[in-house]
Amino acid sequence: MRGPDLHLRADGAVAMLCWAALAGVGGAAVTIAFHAGIHGVQWLFAGHSGAITQVMRDLPWWLRLLAPAVGGLCAGGLLVAARRVSRDAHSDYMEAVAIGDGRMSVRQGLLRSLSSLCTVATGGSIGREGAMVHLAALWASVLGRLLHAGTAHLRLLVACGAAAGVSAAYGAPIAGAVFVGEIILGSMSFQNFGPLLVAAAVSNLVMRLSGHYAALYAMPGLEAVPANLLLPSLALGVLAGVGAPQFLRCIHGVKSLFGRTGLPLPLSLALGGLLLGGVLIGMPQMAGNGYSVVVSLLHQPEAWQMVLWILLCKVLATALTAGSGAVGGVFTPTLFVGAALGTLFAQGLGAVWPELAGHGTVLTLVGMGAFLAAATSAPFMAILMIFEMTLSYQMVLPLVLACVAAYFVSRGLAQAVMYQVTLHHEDNQALRQRLRHARLDSLMRPAETVIRTDAPVRQAQEMFLDYPVKYLYVTDAEDAWQGVIAQQDLTRMMLGEVDVQSKTCGEVLRLDFVKPLYPDLSLDEAQAQFSAFQGERLPVVSRDRPARLLGVVYKSDLLERYSQLKRALDGDADFVLSPRRGRP
């Protein structure tokens, strides 16, 4: 049974690419299956299936009101069942990769995905893509365990599954790989990025061969972006950087309100669905992830009053769905809000700068990318995502300006982020910087084995009996550093019948036996000196003339500090998120 594991280790790089490809196939398959599940649920309550907005339009008003509530009730029941399952493994794929061992709970994962299916298929304003990515990662976790993969390989394989899921859901293989590398792994090293690309590419290929691939917002006829549109794109990025954290805080605020009701989870989701149904009575296009509305904004934009109303209603609908406890992503609703914001910005810009009135489509797409970059703290992924979903290279330059500006503005103004794992990586990065720039004095302890130059050697011998050390530190009457007395020197003198009892410590000390440390040295500089020294501790002296003995640093303390650094680099450092920084 250990054969696959041995093979995986024996030829790790090639084997990992093969397993990544298999993860890509499974990622595409579960995405197709989830699509089929949505259509199946729609047939149950509507008698036909299709785009969720069209299904909602065809329903009578009372069914628009009740369908999300019934879906929420079912979704809540499934979540309660999921919580009763043993939590030996992670239920969230991001946690399994970033802070776990790659093991995901199969039963919890399936129940949570079914819960998301009930919410999405009955009009919940969340992204169906979140459940697709979760199922793809779950498949990869099961595959890795069947292969008896080690922890490092299993975590990477789950990451490959997530990349395959993003690729299949959005038709964006490169952005899918970058999404996982930039957000979940927090690393873009090619040792990890290569398998992610293979998984995402294979997933995209399977979707194409099965006839399920389509560029979501293809813009084949988009003209080159004029230079005078770059500055407005930058301004839109700043606006998105201000707005995205407020959007996330709104969701978190509504979640807090639902939490204060004290309702059981099924009733909380049912209440959220009922309130959403009230919105859908007048605005059925708020159902689902909003794909059809975004397409409409790109090709047939409404008057600014209507766009503003759509924007407000979508924020409310998403907050009610996600805030009530529904399982699903807000990634795609974030694109919706960004598109509406970009459309409003374009219409306002056209009013004050008529020369740019015909570039609303570009600014709508820029708004999508900038808002996504600000909400996810992943500007590179956002740039590639919009580029791959539109198949338009002309969008790259304005997207770069807007996404980078949105990222820095959002992180400068707020700590609200879409994914908690982003904060995990940031906390690790901050820890790494603190460790790398820590001065040696942070590890310094008081020196206990210190003796004066005028003390008799007999006192040094007694101190060697009291302390299990090889060296004593010698100072003068003003605490100035003089050198060390080595136990081996005293032993050699006694064996040579030298009269050491009549000598003082100043007469038997050594000046060049130990090279002392300085308190302002870096950990790396201290480590270099310890590497050339066989002992466990080194003295720390000031840079004054004469130097003063300040304390002592132990090699074990230095190694423990480096161990903390290694754990941070490996993504294993503990982290705690404060309530204000929690994930919506």
XYZ file of C-alpha atoms in Angstrom:
584
model
C 0.000 0.000 0.000
C 2.989 2.303 0.346
C 4.059 1.943 -3.257
C 2.540 5.183 -4.591
C 4.057 7.177 -1.738
C 7.502 5.738 -2.403
C 7.141 6.495 -6.092
C 5.984 10.015 -5.328
C 9.105 10.618 -3.280
C 11.433 8.800 -5.641
C 10.546 10.951 -8.604
C 8.773 13.850 -6.891
C 8.701 16.483 -9.621
C 7.424 14.279 -12.453
C 5.009 12.387 -10.222
C 3.596 15.622 -8.785
C 2.851 16.922 -12.280
C 1.018 13.689 -13.090
C -1.080 13.886 -9.948
C -1.728 17.572 -10.639
C -3.078 16.656 -14.066
C -5.347 14.071 -12.469
C -6.525 16.708 -9.998
C -7.316 18.926 -12.984
C -9.480 16.245 -14.591
C -11.402 15.717 -11.374
C -11.760 19.471 -10.837
C -13.478 19.876 -14.191
C -15.687 16.836 -13.590
C -17.050 18.048 -10.244
C -17.661 21.498 -11.735
C -19.793 19.970 -14.488
C -21.591 17.847 -11.898
C -22.379 20.895 -9.773
C -23.837 22.683 -12.798
C -26.063 19.659 -13.367
C -27.109 19.732 -9.720
C -28.208 23.365 -10.008
C -30.380 22.556 -13.007
C -31.845 19.581 -11.160
C -32.921 21.684 -8.178
C -34.375 24.321 -10.507
C -36.513 21.652 -12.176
C -37.836 20.640 -8.766
C -39.238 24.025 -7.779
C -39.675 25.812 -11.131
C -40.389 23.055 -13.638
C -37.548 24.209 -15.898
C -33.924 25.294 -15.651
C -31.623 27.918 -17.090
C -30.056 31.181 -15.988
C -31.199 31.777 -12.415
C -32.302 35.346 -13.172
C -34.558 34.115 -15.974
C -35.932 31.317 -13.803
C -36.816 33.867 -11.130
C -38.478 36.180 -13.644
C -40.731 33.343 -14.783
C -41.914 32.558 -11.248
C -44.992 34.156 -9.643
C -44.185 36.753 -6.972
C -45.076 34.505 -4.059
C -42.700 31.789 -5.254
C -39.911 34.355 -5.682
C -40.493 35.203 -2.031
C -40.616 31.636 -0.738
C -38.057 29.821 -2.895
C -34.964 31.420 -1.257
C -36.484 30.856 2.195
C -37.110 27.157 1.554
C -33.664 26.849 0.007
C -32.156 28.544 3.055
C -33.994 26.203 5.406
C -32.676 23.145 3.551
C -29.191 24.645 3.353
C -29.193 25.313 7.079
C -30.255 21.760 7.884
C -27.386 20.413 5.804
C -24.928 22.702 7.577
C -26.141 21.510 10.962
C -25.578 17.934 9.805
C -22.118 18.902 8.581
C -21.192 20.364 11.963
C -22.018 17.079 13.664
C -19.436 15.267 11.584
C -16.063 14.639 13.214
C -13.662 17.512 12.627
C -10.465 15.509 12.458
C -9.896 16.983 9.016
C -10.471 20.511 7.738
C -13.747 21.409 6.071
C -12.299 24.466 4.309
C -9.780 23.924 1.535
C -7.898 27.144 2.270
C -7.319 26.103 5.867
C -6.311 22.616 4.753
C -3.600 24.081 2.526
C -2.429 27.107 4.500
C -2.465 25.872 8.096
C -3.413 22.206 7.859
C -1.984 18.978 6.516
C -4.117 18.815 3.374
C -6.658 16.406 4.837
C -10.244 17.494 4.185
C -13.374 15.969 5.675
C -15.231 14.247 2.842
C -18.607 14.115 4.571
C -18.397 17.699 5.740
C -17.255 18.841 2.323
C -20.114 17.101 0.525
C -22.727 18.344 2.986
C -21.450 21.907 2.774
C -21.443 21.735 -1.026
C -25.013 20.427 -1.041
C -25.929 23.293 1.282
C -24.400 25.755 -1.151
C -26.249 24.045 -4.004
C -29.591 24.583 -2.245
C -28.802 28.258 -1.693
C -27.520 28.982 -5.180
C -30.210 27.059 -7.082
C -33.030 28.840 -5.220
C -31.733 32.344 -5.925
C -29.185 33.014 -3.178
C -26.976 35.971 -4.055
C -23.638 34.209 -3.692
C -21.219 32.676 -6.138
C -21.789 29.095 -7.174
C -18.113 28.954 -8.032
C -17.071 28.729 -4.372
C -18.652 25.308 -3.979
C -17.155 24.171 -7.279
C -13.656 25.081 -6.122
C -14.264 23.393 -2.784
C -15.364 20.164 -4.448
C -12.337 20.229 -6.743
C -10.030 20.646 -3.745
C -11.883 17.871 -1.902
C -11.350 15.525 -4.830
C -7.635 16.335 -4.805
C -7.447 15.674 -1.044
C -9.072 12.256 -1.498
C -6.727 11.523 -4.406
C -3.686 12.424 -2.330
C -4.764 10.176 0.522
C -5.337 7.295 -1.880
C -1.790 7.836 -3.109
C -0.509 7.959 0.498
C 1.123 11.292 -0.255
C 3.178 12.962 2.462
C 1.942 16.141 4.101
C 3.816 18.557 1.819
C 2.670 16.754 -1.339
C -0.894 16.462 -0.049
C -1.145 20.172 0.683
C 0.193 21.005 -2.760
C -2.185 18.533 -4.379
C -5.179 20.130 -2.632
C -3.928 23.487 -3.875
C -3.810 22.031 -7.388
C -7.417 20.916 -7.008
C -8.434 24.435 -6.001
C -6.606 25.883 -9.011
C -8.407 23.397 -11.250
C -11.736 24.427 -9.741
C -11.135 28.143 -10.348
C -9.996 27.384 -13.888
C -13.111 25.321 -14.622
C -15.523 27.746 -12.981
C -14.213 30.943 -14.578
C -12.484 29.673 -17.697
C -9.270 31.279 -16.452
C -6.455 28.730 -16.023
C -3.605 31.171 -15.428
C -5.630 33.264 -13.009
C -6.727 30.067 -11.275
C -3.124 29.063 -10.635
C -2.211 32.576 -9.530
C -5.268 32.728 -7.250
C -4.051 29.697 -5.329
C -0.404 30.737 -5.346
C -1.000 34.367 -4.402
C -3.824 33.968 -1.893
C -3.739 30.443 -0.479
C -0.088 29.358 -0.666
C 1.297 32.868 -0.329
C 4.139 31.824 -2.626
C 4.759 32.048 -6.352
C 7.843 29.810 -6.448
C 7.761 27.687 -9.577
C 8.241 24.507 -7.566
C 4.656 25.066 -6.412
C 3.400 27.140 -9.312
C 4.282 24.555 -11.952
C 1.860 21.878 -10.672
C -0.809 24.544 -10.167
C -0.506 25.559 -13.817
C -0.696 21.953 -14.978
C -3.838 21.283 -12.919
C -5.518 24.489 -14.114
C -4.587 23.874 -17.762
C -5.823 20.271 -17.745
C -9.058 21.364 -16.093
C -9.579 24.011 -18.754
C -8.842 21.459 -21.476
C -11.451 19.042 -20.095
C -14.024 21.844 -19.982
C -13.281 22.704 -23.611
C -13.466 19.086 -24.789
C -16.763 18.572 -22.974
C -18.271 21.713 -24.487
C -18.620 23.556 -21.164
C -15.994 26.243 -21.758
C -16.835 29.803 -22.705
C -15.061 33.080 -21.998
C -17.432 34.668 -19.487
C -17.151 38.245 -20.741
C -15.522 37.888 -24.141
C -14.773 41.230 -25.800
C -13.206 40.313 -29.146
C -13.922 43.683 -30.756
C -12.665 45.888 -27.952
C -10.604 48.756 -29.311
C -7.240 49.862 -27.982
C -7.473 51.861 -24.784
C -6.518 55.510 -25.366
C -3.780 57.030 -23.249
C -6.106 59.649 -21.785
C -8.149 56.843 -20.197
C -5.262 55.681 -18.005
C -5.546 58.465 -15.450
C -9.306 57.860 -14.987
C -8.520 54.145 -14.594
C -6.123 55.019 -11.811
C -8.785 57.167 -10.153
C -11.286 54.314 -10.450
C -8.759 52.045 -8.758
C -8.543 54.447 -5.828
C -12.339 54.557 -5.615
C -12.504 50.748 -5.649
C -9.836 50.607 -2.953
C -12.043 52.745 -0.743
C -15.273 50.889 -1.556
C -14.216 47.228 -1.387
C -13.473 47.166 2.362
C -16.843 48.806 3.018
C -18.544 46.093 0.964
C -16.862 43.389 3.035
C -17.655 45.192 6.262
C -21.286 45.443 5.229
C -21.451 41.665 4.830
C -19.739 41.148 8.156
C -22.076 43.642 9.824
C -25.168 41.840 8.568
C -23.661 38.567 9.724
C -23.265 40.040 13.192
C -26.911 41.136 13.165
C -28.072 37.639 12.281
C -25.844 36.252 14.999
C -27.503 38.466 17.605
C -30.929 37.044 16.800
C -29.933 33.747 18.409
C -31.854 31.801 15.785
C -30.800 28.248 14.916
C -28.833 28.109 11.698
C -31.675 26.698 9.532
C -34.047 29.433 10.701
C -31.375 32.093 10.262
C -30.822 30.996 6.662
C -34.573 30.798 6.084
C -34.992 34.351 7.403
C -32.174 35.561 5.190
C -33.799 33.802 2.230
C -37.180 35.341 3.017
C -35.702 38.849 3.145
C -33.861 38.140 -0.081
C -37.140 36.944 -1.602
C -38.596 40.366 -0.792
C -35.821 41.914 -2.860
C -36.342 39.424 -5.709
C -40.031 40.291 -5.993
C -39.074 43.639 -7.445
C -35.551 42.835 -8.665
C -35.350 39.208 -9.858
C -32.032 39.960 -11.548
C -30.427 40.070 -8.079
C -30.687 36.276 -7.848
C -27.536 34.212 -8.218
C -24.050 35.474 -8.923
C -25.180 38.240 -11.300
C -23.471 37.055 -14.475
C -26.294 38.114 -16.810
C -26.515 41.581 -15.247
C -22.787 42.142 -15.702
C -23.099 41.134 -19.356
C -25.926 43.654 -19.709
C -23.820 46.393 -18.113
C -21.009 45.664 -20.565
C -23.184 45.764 -23.675
C -26.359 47.701 -22.835
C -25.775 49.929 -19.799
C -28.783 51.432 -18.065
C -29.282 55.010 -16.885
C -27.163 55.929 -13.893
C -30.147 55.917 -11.540
C -30.909 52.307 -12.467
C -27.265 51.253 -12.193
C -27.041 52.799 -8.741
C -30.212 50.991 -7.703
C -28.806 47.706 -9.040
C -25.598 48.278 -7.113
C -27.378 48.932 -3.815
C -29.731 45.997 -4.251
C -26.874 43.621 -5.057
C -24.941 44.665 -1.980
C -28.075 44.127 0.113
C -28.887 40.776 -1.513
C -25.330 39.481 -1.042
C -25.182 40.699 2.553
C -28.497 38.984 3.366
C -27.410 35.706 1.795
C -23.845 35.520 3.090
C -24.652 37.252 6.364
C -27.382 34.795 7.286
C -24.794 31.996 7.246
C -25.035 30.596 3.719
C -22.032 28.689 2.418
C -20.729 30.143 -0.811
C -18.289 32.632 -2.213
C -18.607 36.377 -2.615
C -15.904 36.364 -5.299
C -18.375 36.652 -8.191
C -20.703 39.137 -6.436
C -17.574 41.230 -5.919
C -17.109 41.301 -9.688
C -20.756 42.383 -10.010
C -20.347 45.275 -7.567
C -17.123 46.319 -9.287
C -18.848 46.298 -12.669
C -21.671 48.508 -11.377
C -19.169 50.861 -9.768
C -17.160 51.059 -12.987
C -20.308 51.768 -15.008
C -21.342 54.583 -12.683
C -17.838 56.022 -12.827
C -17.857 55.869 -16.630
C -21.189 57.673 -16.835
C -20.013 60.381 -14.459
C -16.734 60.722 -16.365
C -18.605 61.023 -19.663
C -20.678 63.863 -18.248
C -17.618 65.936 -17.307
C -15.265 64.698 -20.042
C -17.370 64.019 -23.160
C -14.337 62.870 -25.134
C -14.245 59.694 -23.010
C -17.972 59.023 -23.059
C -17.616 56.053 -25.402
C -15.357 53.954 -23.189
C -17.867 52.735 -20.641
C -17.128 49.073 -21.362
C -13.446 49.486 -20.550
C -14.148 51.252 -17.268
C -16.759 48.657 -16.318
C -14.150 45.936 -16.739
C -11.537 48.018 -14.930
C -13.978 48.459 -12.061
C -14.446 44.696 -11.861
C -10.724 44.053 -11.684
C -9.945 46.867 -9.271
C -12.740 45.954 -6.876
C -11.645 42.316 -6.963
C -8.014 43.275 -6.319
C -9.003 45.413 -3.342
C -11.318 42.792 -1.828
C -8.973 39.805 -2.250
C -5.645 41.613 -1.732
C -4.439 39.822 -4.863
C -3.903 42.408 -7.626
C -1.922 40.128 -9.928
C -4.658 37.518 -9.858
C -7.321 40.184 -10.522
C -5.446 41.491 -13.571
C -5.115 38.023 -15.067
C -8.696 37.097 -14.187
C -10.223 39.996 -16.134
C -7.786 39.465 -18.985
C -8.670 35.782 -19.340
C -12.417 36.305 -18.930
C -12.465 39.005 -21.644
C -9.732 37.608 -23.941
C -8.729 41.218 -24.519
C -5.092 42.198 -24.193
C -6.021 45.869 -24.500
C -7.312 45.747 -20.935
C -3.986 44.915 -19.341
C -2.476 48.402 -18.941
C -5.489 50.135 -17.348
C -6.061 47.041 -15.207
C -2.491 47.157 -13.905
C -2.837 50.779 -12.828
C -6.282 50.349 -11.295
C -5.638 47.043 -9.516
C -2.357 48.131 -7.976
C -3.881 51.415 -6.798
C -6.932 49.615 -5.407
C -4.770 47.149 -3.512
C -2.603 49.734 -1.794
C -5.506 52.044 -0.980
C -7.622 49.234 0.497
C -4.783 47.849 2.622
C -3.818 51.318 3.745
C -7.341 52.225 4.856
C -8.656 48.988 6.348
C -7.858 45.457 7.457
C -11.016 43.953 5.948
C -10.175 41.144 3.531
C -12.206 38.494 1.768
C -10.097 35.539 2.883
C -8.692 35.002 6.371
C -5.781 33.109 4.897
C -4.552 36.438 3.479
C -4.143 37.719 7.019
C -2.399 34.480 7.936
C 0.236 35.062 5.268
C 0.582 38.714 6.252
C 1.057 37.766 9.901
C 3.712 35.252 8.867
C 5.436 37.837 6.709
C 5.457 40.333 9.558
C 6.913 37.650 11.832
C 9.636 36.886 9.315
C 10.592 40.541 9.108
C 10.687 40.859 12.892
C 12.873 37.791 13.167
C 15.226 38.797 10.391
C 15.696 42.309 11.725
C 15.769 41.352 15.404
C 18.864 42.506 17.226
C 20.899 40.195 19.345
C 20.062 42.048 22.549
C 16.538 40.570 22.319
C 18.094 37.173 23.187
C 20.508 38.413 25.833
C 20.420 36.996 29.371
C 22.293 38.166 32.487
C 25.776 36.680 32.852
C 26.010 34.664 36.075
C 29.554 33.260 35.909
C 31.464 36.546 36.208
C 34.576 37.053 38.315
C 36.871 40.035 38.955
C 40.506 40.224 37.852
C 41.707 40.710 41.420
C 39.858 37.634 42.756
C 42.044 34.663 43.776
C 42.102 31.630 41.495
C 40.654 29.566 44.345
C 37.409 31.535 43.950
C 37.333 30.671 40.244
C 37.800 26.977 41.080
C 34.861 27.111 43.477
C 32.717 28.785 40.829
C 33.551 26.004 38.366
C 32.297 23.525 40.972
C 29.031 25.466 41.399
C 28.332 26.017 37.679
C 28.634 23.361 34.935
C 30.444 25.703 32.526
C 33.785 25.646 30.751
C 34.515 29.369 30.905
C 34.216 32.191 33.416
C 33.935 35.793 32.272
C 36.429 38.192 33.787
C 35.860 41.919 34.373
C 37.793 44.573 36.264
C 36.581 46.737 39.095
C 34.707 49.013 36.616
C 32.932 46.033 34.950
C 35.100 46.400 31.855
C 35.476 43.224 29.804
C 38.888 41.540 30.212
C 38.572 37.991 28.862
C 37.768 34.479 30.091
C 39.215 31.841 32.375
C 39.061 28.364 30.861
C 38.542 25.378 33.126
C 41.005 23.363 31.054
C 43.736 25.943 31.707
C 43.349 25.645 35.464
C 43.321 21.857 35.248
C 46.502 21.883 33.151
C 48.260 24.185 35.640
C 47.337 21.980 38.563
C 48.529 18.835 36.788
C 51.771 20.632 35.970
C 52.219 21.357 39.675
C 52.034 25.075 39.109
C 51.172 27.026 42.262
C 47.879 28.540 41.079
C 46.548 29.302 44.549
C 48.818 32.309 44.847
C 47.694 33.764 41.521
C 44.773 36.097 40.764
C 42.242 35.606 38.012
C 43.769 38.461 36.052
C 47.023 36.505 35.807
C 45.454 33.377 34.274
C 42.756 34.848 31.971
C 42.871 34.523 28.196
C 42.178 37.443 25.854
C 41.777 35.711 22.501
C 40.033 32.484 23.445
C 36.469 33.823 23.019
C 35.361 36.482 20.548
C 32.502 38.365 22.223
C 29.274 39.452 20.530
C 27.804 42.948 20.317
C 24.155 43.765 21.162
C 23.431 45.417 17.810
C 24.467 42.401 15.736
C 21.842 40.682 13.600
C 20.871 37.076 14.224
C 22.716 36.022 11.070
C 25.933 37.687 12.237
C 25.641 36.027 15.635
C 24.990 32.676 13.994
C 28.198 33.051 11.978
C 30.219 33.517 15.175
C 28.541 30.568 16.877
C 29.388 28.391 13.874
C 33.088 28.999 14.555
C 32.725 28.403 18.305
C 32.242 25.047 20.013
C 30.618 26.309 23.200
C 26.978 26.812 24.155
C 27.163 30.522 25.023
C 28.989 33.688 24.085
C 29.386 36.923 26.042
C 27.846 40.176 24.829
C 29.869 43.345 25.345
C 29.300 46.989 24.504
C 31.156 48.815 21.759
C 32.533 51.308 24.285
C 36.218 51.653 24.987
C 36.801 49.905 27.280
C 34.006 47.448 26.511
C 31.549 46.529 29.292
C 30.125 43.046 29.809
C 26.354 43.282 29.172
C 25.206 39.693 29.303
C 25.329 36.357 27.536
C 23.550 34.708 24.558
C 22.947 30.957 24.403
C 23.161 29.024 21.173
C 19.920 27.178 22.043
C 18.037 30.491 22.232
C 19.397 31.510 18.863
C 18.405 28.177 17.322
C 14.910 28.466 18.822
C 14.516 31.880 17.236
C 15.564 30.429 13.897
C 13.118 27.572 14.442
C 10.350 30.145 14.794
C 11.466 31.659 11.521
C 11.397 28.273 9.797
C 7.894 27.549 11.056
C 6.781 30.903 9.724
C 8.366 30.182 6.351
C 6.658 26.797 6.235
C 3.295 28.350 7.033
C 2.986 26.552 10.375
C 3.177 29.539 12.726
C 0.118 29.999 14.889
C -2.042 33.022 14.211
C -5.119 34.550 15.765
C -7.551 36.828 13.976
C -9.209 39.520 15.985
C -12.991 39.879 15.558
C -12.632 43.047 13.521
C -10.477 41.241 10.997
C -12.613 38.175 10.561
C -13.674 36.853 7.206
C -17.223 37.732 6.113
